[in-house]
Structures are given as structure tokens and as C-alpha cells.
Short mmCIF file of C-alpha atoms in Angstrom, two decimals:
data_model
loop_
_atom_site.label_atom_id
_atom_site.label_comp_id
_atom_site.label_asym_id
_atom_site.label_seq_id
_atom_site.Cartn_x
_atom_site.Cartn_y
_atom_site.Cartn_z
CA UNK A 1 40.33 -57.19 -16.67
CA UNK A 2 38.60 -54.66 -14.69
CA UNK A 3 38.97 -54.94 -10.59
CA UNK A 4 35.92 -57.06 -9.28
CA UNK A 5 35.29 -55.12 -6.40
CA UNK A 6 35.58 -51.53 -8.22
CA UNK A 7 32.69 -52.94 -10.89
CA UNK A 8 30.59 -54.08 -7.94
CA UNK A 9 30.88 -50.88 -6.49
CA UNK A 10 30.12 -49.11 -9.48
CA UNK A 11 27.25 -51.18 -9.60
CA UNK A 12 26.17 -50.79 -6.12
CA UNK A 13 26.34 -47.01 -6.92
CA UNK A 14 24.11 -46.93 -10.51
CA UNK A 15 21.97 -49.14 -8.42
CA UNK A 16 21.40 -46.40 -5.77
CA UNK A 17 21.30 -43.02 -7.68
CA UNK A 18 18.59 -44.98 -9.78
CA UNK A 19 16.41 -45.36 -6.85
CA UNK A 20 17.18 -41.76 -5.45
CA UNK A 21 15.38 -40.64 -8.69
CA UNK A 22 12.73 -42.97 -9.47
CA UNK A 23 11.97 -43.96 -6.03
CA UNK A 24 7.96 -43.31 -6.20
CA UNK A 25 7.49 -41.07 -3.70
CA UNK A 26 11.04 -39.91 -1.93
CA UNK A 27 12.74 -39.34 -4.66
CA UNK A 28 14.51 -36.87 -6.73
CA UNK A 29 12.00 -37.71 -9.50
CA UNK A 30 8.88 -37.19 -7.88
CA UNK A 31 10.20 -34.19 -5.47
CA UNK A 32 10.70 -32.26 -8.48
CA UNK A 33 6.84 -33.48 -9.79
CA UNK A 34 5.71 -31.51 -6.51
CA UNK A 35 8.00 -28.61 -6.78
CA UNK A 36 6.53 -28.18 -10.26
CA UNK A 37 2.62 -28.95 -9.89
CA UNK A 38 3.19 -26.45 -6.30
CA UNK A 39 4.53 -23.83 -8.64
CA UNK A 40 2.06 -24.12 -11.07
CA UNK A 41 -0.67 -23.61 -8.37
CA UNK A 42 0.69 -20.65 -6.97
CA UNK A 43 1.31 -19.52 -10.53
CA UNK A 44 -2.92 -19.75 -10.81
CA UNK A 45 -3.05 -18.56 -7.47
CA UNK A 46 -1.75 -15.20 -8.02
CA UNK A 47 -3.81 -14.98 -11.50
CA UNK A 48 -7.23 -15.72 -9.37
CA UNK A 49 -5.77 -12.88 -6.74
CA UNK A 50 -5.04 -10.49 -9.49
CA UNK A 51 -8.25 -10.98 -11.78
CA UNK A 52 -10.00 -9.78 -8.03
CA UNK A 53 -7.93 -7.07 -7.41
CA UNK A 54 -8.84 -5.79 -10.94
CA UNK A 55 -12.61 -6.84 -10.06
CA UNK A 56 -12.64 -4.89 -6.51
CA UNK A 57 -10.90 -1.66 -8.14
CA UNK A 58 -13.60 -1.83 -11.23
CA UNK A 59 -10.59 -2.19 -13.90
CA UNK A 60 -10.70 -4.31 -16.97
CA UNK A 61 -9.39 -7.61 -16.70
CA UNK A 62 -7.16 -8.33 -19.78
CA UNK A 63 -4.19 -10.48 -20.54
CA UNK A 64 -2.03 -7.60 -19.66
CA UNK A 65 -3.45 -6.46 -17.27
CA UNK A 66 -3.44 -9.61 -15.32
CA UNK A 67 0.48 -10.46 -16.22
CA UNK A 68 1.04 -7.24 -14.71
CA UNK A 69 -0.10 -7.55 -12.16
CA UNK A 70 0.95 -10.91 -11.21
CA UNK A 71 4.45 -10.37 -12.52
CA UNK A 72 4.90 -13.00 -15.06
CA UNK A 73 5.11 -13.34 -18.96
CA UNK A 74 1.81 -12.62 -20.91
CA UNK A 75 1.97 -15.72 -22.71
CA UNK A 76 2.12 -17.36 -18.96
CA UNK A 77 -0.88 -15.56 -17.70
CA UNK A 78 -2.96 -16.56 -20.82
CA UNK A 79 -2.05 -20.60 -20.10
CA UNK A 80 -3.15 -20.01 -16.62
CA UNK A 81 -6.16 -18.65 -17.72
CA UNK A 82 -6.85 -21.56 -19.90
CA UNK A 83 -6.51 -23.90 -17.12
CA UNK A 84 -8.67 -21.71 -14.94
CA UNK A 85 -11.06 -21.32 -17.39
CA UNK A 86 -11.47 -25.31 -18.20
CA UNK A 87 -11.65 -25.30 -14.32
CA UNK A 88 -14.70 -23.09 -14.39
CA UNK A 89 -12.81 -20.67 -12.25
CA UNK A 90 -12.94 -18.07 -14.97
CA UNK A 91 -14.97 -17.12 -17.85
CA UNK A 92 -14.00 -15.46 -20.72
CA UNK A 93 -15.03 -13.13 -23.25
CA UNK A 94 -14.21 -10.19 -25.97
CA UNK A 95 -10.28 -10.25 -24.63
CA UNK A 96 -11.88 -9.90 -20.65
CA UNK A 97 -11.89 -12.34 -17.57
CA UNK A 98 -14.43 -12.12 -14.86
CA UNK A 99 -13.75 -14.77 -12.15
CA UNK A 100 -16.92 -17.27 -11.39
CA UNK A 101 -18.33 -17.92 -8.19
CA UNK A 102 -16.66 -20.49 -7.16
CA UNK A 103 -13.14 -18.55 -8.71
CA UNK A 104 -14.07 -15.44 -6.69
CA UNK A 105 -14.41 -18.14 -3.58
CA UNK A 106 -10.48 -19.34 -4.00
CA UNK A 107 -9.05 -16.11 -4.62
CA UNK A 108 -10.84 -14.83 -1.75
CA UNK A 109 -9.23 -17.24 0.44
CA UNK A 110 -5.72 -15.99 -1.26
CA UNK A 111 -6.57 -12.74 -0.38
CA UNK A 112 -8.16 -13.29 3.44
CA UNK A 113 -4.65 -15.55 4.19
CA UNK A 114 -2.28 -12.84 2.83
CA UNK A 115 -3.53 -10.15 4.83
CA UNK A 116 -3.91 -12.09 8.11
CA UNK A 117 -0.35 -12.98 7.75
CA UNK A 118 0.65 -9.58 6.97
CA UNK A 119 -0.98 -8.58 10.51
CA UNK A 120 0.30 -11.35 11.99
CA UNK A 121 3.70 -10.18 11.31
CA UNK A 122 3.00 -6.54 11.95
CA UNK A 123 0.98 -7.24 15.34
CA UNK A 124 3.42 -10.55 16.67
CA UNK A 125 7.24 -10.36 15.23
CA UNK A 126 9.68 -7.63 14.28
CA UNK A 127 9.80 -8.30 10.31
CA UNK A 128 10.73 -4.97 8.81
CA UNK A 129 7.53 -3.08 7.55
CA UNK A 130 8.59 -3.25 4.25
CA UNK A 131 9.15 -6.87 4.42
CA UNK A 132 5.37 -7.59 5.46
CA UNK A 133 4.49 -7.92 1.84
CA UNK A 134 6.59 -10.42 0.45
CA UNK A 135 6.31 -13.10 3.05
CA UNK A 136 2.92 -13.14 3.25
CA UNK A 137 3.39 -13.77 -0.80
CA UNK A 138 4.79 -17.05 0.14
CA UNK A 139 2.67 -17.94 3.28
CA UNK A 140 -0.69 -17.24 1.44
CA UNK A 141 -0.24 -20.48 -0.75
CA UNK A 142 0.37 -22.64 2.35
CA UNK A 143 -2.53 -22.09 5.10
CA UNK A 144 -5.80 -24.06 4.77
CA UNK A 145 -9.03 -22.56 5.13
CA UNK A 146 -9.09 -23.88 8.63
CA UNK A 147 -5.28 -22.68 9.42
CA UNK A 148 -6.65 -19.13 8.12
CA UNK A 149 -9.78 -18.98 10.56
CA UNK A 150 -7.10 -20.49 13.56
CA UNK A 151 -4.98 -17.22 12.51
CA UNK A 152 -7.75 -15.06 12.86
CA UNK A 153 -9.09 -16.10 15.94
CA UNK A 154 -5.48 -15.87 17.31
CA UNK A 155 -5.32 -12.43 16.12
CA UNK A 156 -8.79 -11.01 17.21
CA UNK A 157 -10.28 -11.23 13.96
CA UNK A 158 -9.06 -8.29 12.66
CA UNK A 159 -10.75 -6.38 10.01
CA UNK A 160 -7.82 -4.37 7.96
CA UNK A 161 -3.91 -5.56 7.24
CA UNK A 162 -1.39 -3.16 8.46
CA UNK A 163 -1.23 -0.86 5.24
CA UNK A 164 -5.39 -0.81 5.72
CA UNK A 165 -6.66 -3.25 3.46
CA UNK A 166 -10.17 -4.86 4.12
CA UNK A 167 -9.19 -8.55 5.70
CA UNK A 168 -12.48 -10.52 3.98
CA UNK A 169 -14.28 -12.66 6.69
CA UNK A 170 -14.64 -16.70 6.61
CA UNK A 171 -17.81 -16.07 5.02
CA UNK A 172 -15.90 -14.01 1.62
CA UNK A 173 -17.51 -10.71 2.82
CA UNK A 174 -15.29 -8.11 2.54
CA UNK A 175 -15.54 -4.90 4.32
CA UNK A 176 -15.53 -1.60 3.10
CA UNK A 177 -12.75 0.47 2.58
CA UNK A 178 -13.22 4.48 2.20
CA UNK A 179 -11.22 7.15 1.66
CA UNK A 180 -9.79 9.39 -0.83
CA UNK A 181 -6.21 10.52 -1.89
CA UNK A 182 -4.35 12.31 0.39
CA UNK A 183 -3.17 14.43 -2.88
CA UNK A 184 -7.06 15.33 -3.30
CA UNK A 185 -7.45 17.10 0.57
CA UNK A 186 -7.50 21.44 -0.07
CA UNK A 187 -5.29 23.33 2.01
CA UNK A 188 -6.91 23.63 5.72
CA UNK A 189 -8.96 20.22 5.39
CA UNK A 190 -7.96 17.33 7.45
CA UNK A 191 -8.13 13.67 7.94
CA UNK A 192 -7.10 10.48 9.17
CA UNK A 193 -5.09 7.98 6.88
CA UNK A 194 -6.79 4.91 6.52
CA UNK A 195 -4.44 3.17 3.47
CA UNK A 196 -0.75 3.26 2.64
CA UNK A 197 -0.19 1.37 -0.58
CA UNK A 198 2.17 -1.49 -0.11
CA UNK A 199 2.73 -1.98 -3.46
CA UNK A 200 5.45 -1.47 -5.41
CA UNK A 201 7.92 -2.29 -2.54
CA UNK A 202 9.95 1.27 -3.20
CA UNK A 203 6.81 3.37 -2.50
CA UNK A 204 6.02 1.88 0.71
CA UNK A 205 9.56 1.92 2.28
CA UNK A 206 9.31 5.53 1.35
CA UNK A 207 6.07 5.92 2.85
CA UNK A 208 7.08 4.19 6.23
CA UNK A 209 10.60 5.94 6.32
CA UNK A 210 8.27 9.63 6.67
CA UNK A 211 6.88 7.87 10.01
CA UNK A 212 3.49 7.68 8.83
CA UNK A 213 1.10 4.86 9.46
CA UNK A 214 -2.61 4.26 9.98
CA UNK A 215 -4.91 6.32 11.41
CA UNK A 216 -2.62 9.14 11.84
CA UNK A 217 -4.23 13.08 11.56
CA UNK A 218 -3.16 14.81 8.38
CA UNK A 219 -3.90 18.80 7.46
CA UNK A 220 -3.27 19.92 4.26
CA UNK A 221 -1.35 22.98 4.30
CA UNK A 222 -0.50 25.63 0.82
CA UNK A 223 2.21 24.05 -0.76
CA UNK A 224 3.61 24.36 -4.66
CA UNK A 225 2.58 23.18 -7.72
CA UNK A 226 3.52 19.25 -7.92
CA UNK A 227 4.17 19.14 -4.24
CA UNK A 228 1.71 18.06 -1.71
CA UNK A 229 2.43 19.77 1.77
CA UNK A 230 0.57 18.85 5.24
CA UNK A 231 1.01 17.87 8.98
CA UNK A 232 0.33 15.18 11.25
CA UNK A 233 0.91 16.49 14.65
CA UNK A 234 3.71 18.77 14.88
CA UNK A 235 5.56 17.73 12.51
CA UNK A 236 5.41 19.17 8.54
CA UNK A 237 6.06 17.29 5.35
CA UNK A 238 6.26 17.90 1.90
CA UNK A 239 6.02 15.26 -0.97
CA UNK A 240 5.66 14.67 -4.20
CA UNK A 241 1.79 14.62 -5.70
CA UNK A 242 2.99 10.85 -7.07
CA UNK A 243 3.63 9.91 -3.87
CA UNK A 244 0.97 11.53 -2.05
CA UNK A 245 -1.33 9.80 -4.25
CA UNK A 246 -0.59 6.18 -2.59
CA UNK A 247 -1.78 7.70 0.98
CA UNK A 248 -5.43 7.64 1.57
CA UNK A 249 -7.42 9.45 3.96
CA UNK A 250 -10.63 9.63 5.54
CA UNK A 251 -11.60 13.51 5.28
CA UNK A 252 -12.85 14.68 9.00
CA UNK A 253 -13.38 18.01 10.88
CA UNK A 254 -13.39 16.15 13.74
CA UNK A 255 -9.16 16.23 13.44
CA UNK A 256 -7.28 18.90 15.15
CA UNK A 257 -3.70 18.73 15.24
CA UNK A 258 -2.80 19.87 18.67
CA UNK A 259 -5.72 17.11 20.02
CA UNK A 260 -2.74 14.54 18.66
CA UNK A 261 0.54 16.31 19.21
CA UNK A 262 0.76 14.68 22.67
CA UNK A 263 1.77 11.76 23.98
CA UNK A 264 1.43 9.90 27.69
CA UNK A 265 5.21 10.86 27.97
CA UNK A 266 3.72 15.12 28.45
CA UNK A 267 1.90 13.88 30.85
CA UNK A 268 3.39 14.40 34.63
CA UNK A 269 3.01 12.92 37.92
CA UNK A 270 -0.55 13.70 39.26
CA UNK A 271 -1.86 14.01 35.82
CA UNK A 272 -4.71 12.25 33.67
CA UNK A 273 -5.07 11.83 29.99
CA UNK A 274 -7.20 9.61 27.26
CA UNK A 275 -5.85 7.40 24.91
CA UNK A 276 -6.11 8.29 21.26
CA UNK A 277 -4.02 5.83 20.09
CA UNK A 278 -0.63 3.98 19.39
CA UNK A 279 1.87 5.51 17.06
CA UNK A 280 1.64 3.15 13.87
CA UNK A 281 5.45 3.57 14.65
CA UNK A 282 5.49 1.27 17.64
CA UNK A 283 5.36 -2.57 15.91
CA UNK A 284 5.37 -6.06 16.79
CA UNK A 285 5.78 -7.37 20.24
CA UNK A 286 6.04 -3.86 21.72
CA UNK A 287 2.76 -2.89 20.40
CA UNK A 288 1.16 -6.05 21.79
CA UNK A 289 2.21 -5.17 24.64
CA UNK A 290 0.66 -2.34 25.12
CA UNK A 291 -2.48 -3.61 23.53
CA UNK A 292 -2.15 -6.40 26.30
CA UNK A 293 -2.23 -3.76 29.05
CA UNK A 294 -5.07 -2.10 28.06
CA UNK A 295 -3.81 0.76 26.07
CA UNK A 296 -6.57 1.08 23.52
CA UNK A 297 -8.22 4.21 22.72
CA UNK A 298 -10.39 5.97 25.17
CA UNK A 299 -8.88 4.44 28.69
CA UNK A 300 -8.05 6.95 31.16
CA UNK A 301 -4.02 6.79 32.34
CA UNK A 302 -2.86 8.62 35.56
CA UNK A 303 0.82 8.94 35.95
CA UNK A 304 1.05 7.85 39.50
CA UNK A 305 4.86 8.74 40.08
CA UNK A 306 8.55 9.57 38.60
CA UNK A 307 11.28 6.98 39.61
CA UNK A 308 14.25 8.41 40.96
CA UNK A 309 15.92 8.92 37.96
CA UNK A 310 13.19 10.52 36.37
CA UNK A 311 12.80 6.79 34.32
CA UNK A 312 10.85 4.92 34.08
CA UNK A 313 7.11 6.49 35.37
CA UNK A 314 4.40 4.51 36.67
CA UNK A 315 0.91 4.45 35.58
CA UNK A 316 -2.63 3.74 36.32
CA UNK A 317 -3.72 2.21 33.72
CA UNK A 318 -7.12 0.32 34.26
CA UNK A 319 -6.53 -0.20 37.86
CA UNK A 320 -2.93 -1.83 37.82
CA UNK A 321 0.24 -0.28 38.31
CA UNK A 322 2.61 -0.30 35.00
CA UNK A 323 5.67 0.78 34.84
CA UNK A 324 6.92 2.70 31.50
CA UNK A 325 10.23 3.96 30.08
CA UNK A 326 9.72 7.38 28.69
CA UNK A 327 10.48 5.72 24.95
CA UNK A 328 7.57 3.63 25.26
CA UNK A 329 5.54 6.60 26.62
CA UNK A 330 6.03 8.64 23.96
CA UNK A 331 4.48 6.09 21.18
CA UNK A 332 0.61 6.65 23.42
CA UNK A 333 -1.28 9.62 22.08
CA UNK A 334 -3.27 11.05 24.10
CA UNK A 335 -6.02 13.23 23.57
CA UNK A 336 -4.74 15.72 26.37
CA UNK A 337 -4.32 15.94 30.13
CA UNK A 338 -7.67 16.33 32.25
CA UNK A 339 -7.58 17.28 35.95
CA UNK A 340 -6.52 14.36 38.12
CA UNK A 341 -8.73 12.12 40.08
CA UNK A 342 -8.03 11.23 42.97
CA UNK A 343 -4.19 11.91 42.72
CA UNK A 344 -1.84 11.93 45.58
#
């Protein structure tokens, strides 16, 4: 005869792992129901962002193309495509997808989300550059319309994402984005870079590891066949056509090298320069720092004095005092030193 109490327990126990899964709405059961109608709406998600992509670069929108692009199994893409398509998301015809109205709506809001986060991270935390991409992956499947806007309006309402993709507005518009390859520039003609591609993962790490970021000056310089050769300030680099290929630049005359090769850290006691920028170098909570002070381009700086050390120096910088380490100096271009007003 089995033990009483052991059967009761046993009981007891069936008893309770049967309501852990079928429990309607705590348990394991209908968890895993979420998990899988959550992953099939990010699946559709990414489809809608990718059949836009293809839409905004003027490509053809295939089954291929669009499993490419979104990273999953052809025959995957095509049932996601079904299901858009009996959502009137998509339309489709002769082996091509063009998104509908209200499609191109939803994957606009995929798109607006992902790049706000991405500037979120690159403007407010000290996530890795390279790491930008792949949690705003995540985080553009979980903010609301509303959430989005609240971003936005937290951030300024930005207009690009840190690699220079066009943020589109509330509205869906989405602003322009020029440029050509930096591979295309002839030796002796310069420009700023307004796009580093973030995509795939290795090109962009490579990209950031040169120390070049957005709105840097570039001059193309001779360089050999294959190789694409060119400075941005003082420094020179050389890289592969490939590579130089995921850089693009706004072509300008305007650029002169020299104009960006210093920073407020030349820029001695008694002495005045002009803001050209942040180095796209100097990220996250430092940045907004700065940003915070007033360090935008075209404010006039005055170093004031040299501590006794010779670190940190204070500045003028829009009528308060502000006291900076040389390292944090050196990441404020400046368009050169002008006579000093007023100094002392």
C-alpha cells in the first residue's frame, strides 16, 4: 500500500504544476502564448522596416531581398508577407512588395523609435558606439507612439541618429539626407561626413575605431589604385575603396583643414576662439555636458586663466565661468583664435 501522505503530496503537487501551466493568464501556458504572438510581431515588424528601407533606397522589394535584409529564412519572410498582405499592410505583385499607406505608417513608427533610441544612447549613456545598433533593435518594438514623441521631446527633437540617418517626424515626414560616397571625392576636393553606415556591425566598429564621426572635414588626397586616401584635420588615413564607400560626405569648398585642426585646448590664457564643433569622439554624458554649457557651434570662448598646475583652465563661455581639464578641451574645435576682448 502506498504511504497516504506521499500520494497526497504527489497529488498536491500534479495539482499545482497543472495550474502553473494552464492558469489563464499567469501561467506557463499563456506566458509562452505572449512570448510567441510578441515574436511574431517583431518578426512583421522588421519585414515592414525592411520593405521601407528598400522603398527609401529605390531597390526592388523581393522575397530575398526582404529576408536579407531582415535576417531570417525566405520561406519566413514570405509568411510574414502573407499576413501583412491580408492585413492590407502590403500589396503584392509580379514577385514585388510595395508597403500601403497605412504599412508605410507602422514601419515609419519602427523606423522614427529606432533612431531616437539610437540618439538617446549616443547623446545620454556610455553604450559602446558599436552597440547603438542592436539595442535600439530591441527597444524599437516596445515604445508607443506617444513614448516615441516623449523621447523626442526629451531629446530636442533631433533630426538625424548618430551614424546620420534622417529621424522621421510624428507626422511620418522624413527629412532629407544628401551626400555622396566618400570613395567618389577627387584628390584636392573636400567635405564634411554626414553618414557612417551602421550596418553590418564589423564595418562600423571599423569605421568608429579610425576616430571618425559626423560632420567631420575630409580632403581627398592622391592615393593608389583600390585605396582611398584623405585627411580630416591633421591627421591622414588610408582605406580601402570598400570601406570608404560606407562614409558619406557632403562635398564643400567651404572646408579647409587647418580651419579644424584646432581645438579650445590651443587656445591660451587671454585668448578667444569660435566653436566649430564637438569631436563626434566625445559621447554620452560628457558630450551633454558640454552641450549643457553652451558649447554649440559659433559661441565665442575666452580662456580666462591657467590653474596652478597648468590644469584645469577656466573659460568664458557665455558669460559664466567653467572650468575645463585639458582632455575635455581638446574634444571643442574651434575655428581659430581671434584677438581677445576685453582680456585681463
Amino acid at each position: 500500500m502506498p504511504d497516504p501522505t506521499v500520494a497526497l503530496l504527489v497529488f498536491f503537487a500534479l495539482v499545482l504544476l497543472c495550474a502553473a501551466v494552464a492558469w489563464p493568464v499567469r501561467g506557463i501556458a499563456a506566458r509562452l502564448r505572449r512570448v510567441n504572438r510578441l515574436g511574431e510581431r517583431v518578426h512583421m515588424e522588421d519585414v515592414l522596416k525592411q520593405l521601407y528601407k528598400l522603398e527609401y533606397k529605390r531597390l526592388p522589394a523581393t522575397a530575398e531581398s526582404v529576408a536579407g535584409g531582415a535576417r531570417m529564412p525566405r520561406h519566413r519572410a514570405i509568411r510574414m508577407l502573407q499576413r501583412l498582405e491580408e492585413g492590407r499592410l502590403v500589396t503584392a505583385g509580379a514577385a514585388r512588395f510595395r508597403l500601403t499607406e497605412p504599412g508605410r505608417a507602422q514601419a515609419l513608427h519602427i523606423v522614427r523609435t529606432h533612431r531616437l533610441w539610437e540618439r538617446f544612447l549616443a547623446d545620454r549613456t556610455a553604450t559602446p558606439p558599436e552597440d547603438w545598433h542592436g539595442e535600439a533593435e530591441t527597444h524599437e518594438h516596445l515604445l508607443s507612439a506617444a513614448e516615441a514623441d516623449n523621447l523626442a521631446a526629451a531629446l530636442g527633437h533631433p533630426v538625424y541618429d548618430p551614424h546620420g540617418d534622417p529621424i522621421p517626424t510624428a507626422a511620418g515626414e522624413m527629412p532629407a539626407r544628401a551626400g555622396v560616397p566618400l570613395s567618389s571625392l577627387e584628390p584636392g576636393e573636400c567635405g564634411l561626413i554626414t553618414h557612417l553606415e551602421d550596418e553590418p556591425r564589423e564595418i562600423y566598429r571599423e569605421l568608429v575605431g579610425l576616430g571618425l564621426g559626423l560632420m567631420a572635414p575630409v580632403e581627398r588626397l592622391e592615393g593608389g589604385t583600390g585605396r582611398v586616401c584623405f585627411r580630416s584635420g591633421e591627421r591622414r588615413y588610408e582605406i580601402s575603396s570598400a570601406l570608404a564607400r560606407n562614409v558619406t560626405v557632403e562635398p564643400s569648398d567651404e572646408v579647409a583643414g587647418a580651419r579644424w585642426s584646432r581645438t579650445l585646448a590651443d587656445i591660451g590664457p587671454g585668448d578667444s576662439a569660435t566653436v566649430a564643433g564637438i569631436s563626434p569622439l566625445c559621447r554620452g554624458p560628457a558630450r551633454r555636458r558640454l552641450l549643457d554649457l553652451g558649447v554649440v557651434p559659433g559661441t565665442v570662448v575666452q580662456a580666462r586663466m591657467r590653474s596652478a598646475a597648468g590644469d584645469p583652465v577656466a573659460y568664458d563661455i557665455r558669460g559664466a565661468l567653467v572650468a575645463l581639464r585639458r582632455e575635455q578641451a581638446a574634444h571643442i574645435q574651434v575655428d581659430g583664435a581671434d584677438e581677445a576682448e576685453g582680456a585681463s
